Amino acid sequence: MPFAKSHDGCRLFYRLEGPDSAPVLVFSNSLGADHMMWQPQTKRLKKQFRILRYDQRGHGASDVPAGSYTIEQLGQDVLALADHLDIATFSFCGISMGGLTGQWLGVHAAERLDKLVLANTSAQFPPASMWDERMTAVREGGLAAISDAVLGRFLAARFHEANPAIIAQFRNVLENMDPQGYLGCCEALKIADLRQQIASITTPTLVISGKLDESTPPERGDFIAGQIDGARHVVFDAAHLSNVEQAVPFTSALLYHL
């Protein structure tokens, strides 16, 4: 299995597919998912791009460091991965927590970015009390204690009804996570606040929202797009994981932007 070491020694699992000479496109997963959530986009784009998917720290096959994580660590993970693979510049597409990671990169590592896609995300994830309640539930009952609620926000009810096998896959990934990895990332999301920084982003940016998204409603996307000069904002008929629920229009919008 391919791994790269981050700045603090955390091993990150990754998958690199596509022509060696193609432009690099990095995909970053949401909290509670892994790199496989980008399968619909990878299938369509891997002949045109060098697709780099990875598991965020605490997720999937990546290491699960002890303690709390920070958005800076999540962003530095991406840079360490790119350095490991001798990738000088890349386009980046992140969803939810991955989208926050993308904002950090846009602020702090603009010289490494070609294009930026920020999907179903926010510059801040309030209230802190929500994260405290969720972390308490996980500490007391594991990921299974919150899986129904999380999956209900991930994808709309109609998608659940029509795609039980996909829902089962997401449930399996979530419930088999190491709780420490989930909790560490919750701490990062609880304290992150890039609202005063994202106006400095100069990378061409596409913001994507879902009109049924309860976790990061379209107003959050409006704010991000309004702060970044020249950013474009599109809204799909989807809940939180718009790349899964509306895979075809999501991928088309991504391809048009890139």
XYZ file of C-alpha atoms in Angstrom:
258
model
C 0.000 0.000 0.000
C 1.430 3.431 -0.907
C 2.049 5.829 1.968
C 3.690 9.217 2.342
C 4.920 10.681 5.626
C 3.641 14.078 6.638
C 5.613 16.770 8.455
C 4.964 15.180 11.861
C 5.501 11.570 10.787
C 1.840 10.750 10.172
C 1.590 8.224 7.342
C -0.953 9.152 4.680
C -2.429 6.534 2.386
C -2.828 7.645 -1.221
C -3.761 6.425 -4.677
C -2.276 7.996 -7.807
C -3.883 7.219 -11.173
C -3.747 8.624 -14.680
C -1.111 9.622 -17.242
C 2.242 10.726 -15.821
C 2.245 13.790 -18.072
C -1.293 14.932 -17.206
C -2.036 17.842 -14.845
C -2.462 16.721 -11.238
C -5.846 16.903 -9.506
C -5.961 16.196 -5.762
C -9.204 15.063 -4.106
C -9.727 15.470 -0.345
C -12.435 13.640 1.608
C -15.001 14.792 4.123
C -15.076 13.983 7.815
C -16.163 10.362 8.255
C -15.427 9.217 4.698
C -12.308 8.178 2.782
C -10.717 8.509 -0.654
C -13.246 6.135 -2.228
C -15.943 8.803 -2.017
C -14.335 10.313 -5.140
C -14.805 7.195 -7.251
C -17.459 8.786 -9.546
C -15.110 11.646 -10.417
C -12.033 9.439 -10.735
C -13.694 7.123 -13.232
C -14.568 10.010 -15.523
C -11.436 12.121 -15.178
C -8.485 9.758 -14.808
C -7.706 9.732 -18.522
C -7.398 13.531 -18.576
C -5.796 14.130 -15.191
C -3.307 12.542 -12.876
C -5.711 11.866 -10.028
C -4.295 11.897 -6.506
C -6.690 10.695 -3.828
C -5.694 10.251 -0.198
C -7.209 9.508 3.196
C -7.142 12.488 5.531
C -5.266 11.801 8.761
C -7.393 9.737 11.127
C -9.357 8.297 8.213
C -9.231 5.173 6.081
C -5.797 3.569 5.890
C -3.918 6.677 7.045
C -2.401 6.862 10.505
C -4.452 7.972 13.494
C -2.274 10.286 15.606
C -3.209 10.820 19.226
C -4.756 14.059 20.411
C -6.414 16.918 18.590
C -5.653 17.904 15.003
C -5.646 21.343 13.377
C -6.552 22.664 9.952
C -2.894 23.622 9.518
C -1.940 19.965 9.955
C -4.536 18.898 7.395
C -3.199 21.436 4.920
C 0.419 20.536 5.575
C -0.499 16.882 4.948
C -1.423 17.773 1.365
C 1.829 19.640 0.809
C 3.867 16.776 2.271
C 2.071 14.315 0.009
C 2.740 16.458 -3.057
C 6.385 16.846 -2.057
C 6.725 13.089 -1.583
C 5.521 12.563 -5.146
C 7.578 15.452 -6.587
C 4.425 17.320 -7.599
C 5.229 21.019 -7.849
C 1.718 22.340 -8.525
C -1.738 20.822 -8.575
C -5.430 21.573 -8.687
C -7.311 20.741 -5.514
C -10.908 19.660 -4.935
C -12.071 19.167 -1.370
C -15.485 18.582 0.124
C -16.625 19.587 3.628
C -13.513 19.130 5.800
C -11.586 18.696 2.554
C -12.981 22.033 1.408
C -11.716 23.695 4.572
C -8.346 22.106 3.853
C -8.529 23.665 0.394
C -9.217 27.089 1.856
C -6.153 26.781 4.073
C -4.067 25.854 1.038
C -5.470 28.804 -0.887
C -4.438 31.163 1.897
C -1.062 29.650 2.774
C 0.187 27.807 -0.325
C -1.136 29.683 -3.358
C 2.096 29.068 -5.246
C 1.324 25.327 -5.262
C -2.222 25.624 -6.606
C -3.424 25.733 -10.203
C -7.202 25.688 -9.600
C -9.308 25.301 -6.467
C -12.712 23.667 -5.931
C -14.404 24.097 -2.544
C -17.471 21.884 -2.222
C -20.111 21.783 0.513
C -17.889 23.564 2.962
C -17.580 26.604 5.179
C -14.913 28.997 6.395
C -16.071 28.214 9.936
C -18.148 25.327 11.343
C -20.142 26.653 14.330
C -21.426 26.166 16.930
C -18.719 24.690 19.142
C -21.411 23.121 21.315
C -22.505 20.933 18.397
C -19.002 19.490 18.129
C -18.829 18.955 21.884
C -22.094 17.020 21.818
C -20.992 14.929 18.849
C -17.625 14.115 20.394
C -19.291 13.097 23.658
C -21.593 10.747 21.752
C -18.624 9.155 19.954
C -16.617 8.763 23.156
C -19.542 7.068 24.856
C -20.945 4.971 22.009
C -18.434 4.869 19.179
C -19.141 5.904 15.609
C -22.237 3.703 15.450
C -23.884 6.090 17.918
C -23.912 8.884 15.342
C -23.906 7.028 12.027
C -27.633 7.341 11.297
C -27.563 11.095 11.885
C -24.361 11.589 9.873
C -25.579 9.530 6.928
C -28.886 11.391 7.021
C -27.003 14.648 6.516
C -24.580 13.204 3.974
C -27.211 12.255 1.409
C -30.880 13.100 0.858
C -33.616 10.635 1.832
C -34.474 9.925 -1.790
C -30.857 8.906 -2.433
C -30.952 6.577 0.563
C -34.054 4.908 -0.817
C -32.690 4.512 -4.347
C -29.112 3.523 -3.475
C -28.998 1.267 -0.401
C -25.703 -0.349 -1.467
C -23.924 3.015 -1.604
C -25.346 3.984 1.779
C -24.085 0.689 3.192
C -20.596 1.452 1.896
C -20.536 4.859 3.565
C -21.888 3.360 6.792
C -19.178 0.708 6.765
C -16.423 3.297 6.336
C -17.820 5.543 9.065
C -18.557 2.875 11.663
C -15.187 1.182 11.178
C -13.175 4.363 11.667
C -10.909 4.626 14.659
C -12.888 6.961 16.965
C -9.687 8.852 17.792
C -9.293 9.861 14.141
C -12.841 11.175 14.024
C -12.447 13.031 17.314
C -9.116 14.547 16.282
C -10.662 15.979 13.119
C -13.736 17.191 15.021
C -11.391 19.259 17.170
C -9.858 20.768 14.032
C -13.268 21.705 12.664
C -14.449 23.039 16.007
C -11.708 25.661 16.263
C -11.026 26.481 12.601
C -12.006 29.960 11.439
C -10.738 31.227 8.093
C -13.413 33.890 7.573
C -10.949 36.758 7.842
C -8.308 35.075 5.678
C -9.961 33.683 2.564
C -10.214 37.068 0.853
C -6.483 36.688 0.219
C -7.051 33.638 -2.016
C -5.975 34.386 -5.594
C -6.301 30.889 -7.085
C -9.191 30.561 -9.581
C -11.922 29.099 -7.396
C -15.177 27.225 -7.911
C -17.503 26.936 -4.917
C -20.139 24.186 -4.924
C -23.110 23.875 -2.568
C -26.142 21.646 -2.169
C -29.550 23.222 -1.698
C -30.528 20.369 0.665
C -27.295 20.561 2.667
C -28.038 21.063 6.362
C -24.383 20.920 7.438
C -23.062 23.614 5.094
C -26.073 25.328 3.500
C -25.670 27.426 0.341
C -25.315 30.627 2.365
C -21.929 29.331 3.520
C -20.905 28.932 -0.112
C -22.220 32.406 -0.884
C -19.958 33.818 1.802
C -16.867 32.015 0.520
C -17.515 32.990 -3.097
C -18.163 36.572 -2.049
C -14.818 36.782 -0.280
C -12.684 35.329 -3.092
C -12.200 37.615 -6.069
C -13.606 36.054 -9.243
C -14.954 32.925 -7.550
C -17.967 31.218 -9.094
C -20.690 29.534 -7.008
C -22.968 26.759 -8.244
C -25.725 25.050 -6.257
C -26.918 21.513 -6.968
C -30.062 19.687 -5.884
C -28.204 17.659 -3.280
C -27.421 17.282 0.395
C -23.915 17.353 1.889
C -22.070 14.967 -0.434
C -23.045 16.596 -3.703
C -20.261 14.815 -5.598
C -21.994 11.497 -4.851
C -25.631 12.538 -5.031
C -25.231 14.623 -8.201
C -22.117 12.966 -9.587
C -22.641 13.849 -13.257
C -23.314 17.608 -12.914
C -20.683 17.876 -10.172
C -18.028 16.311 -12.379
C -19.094 18.415 -15.355
C -18.781 21.611 -13.305
C -15.407 20.471 -12.048
C -14.178 19.704 -15.555
C -15.421 23.062 -16.878
C -13.578 24.905 -14.112
C -10.354 22.998 -14.608
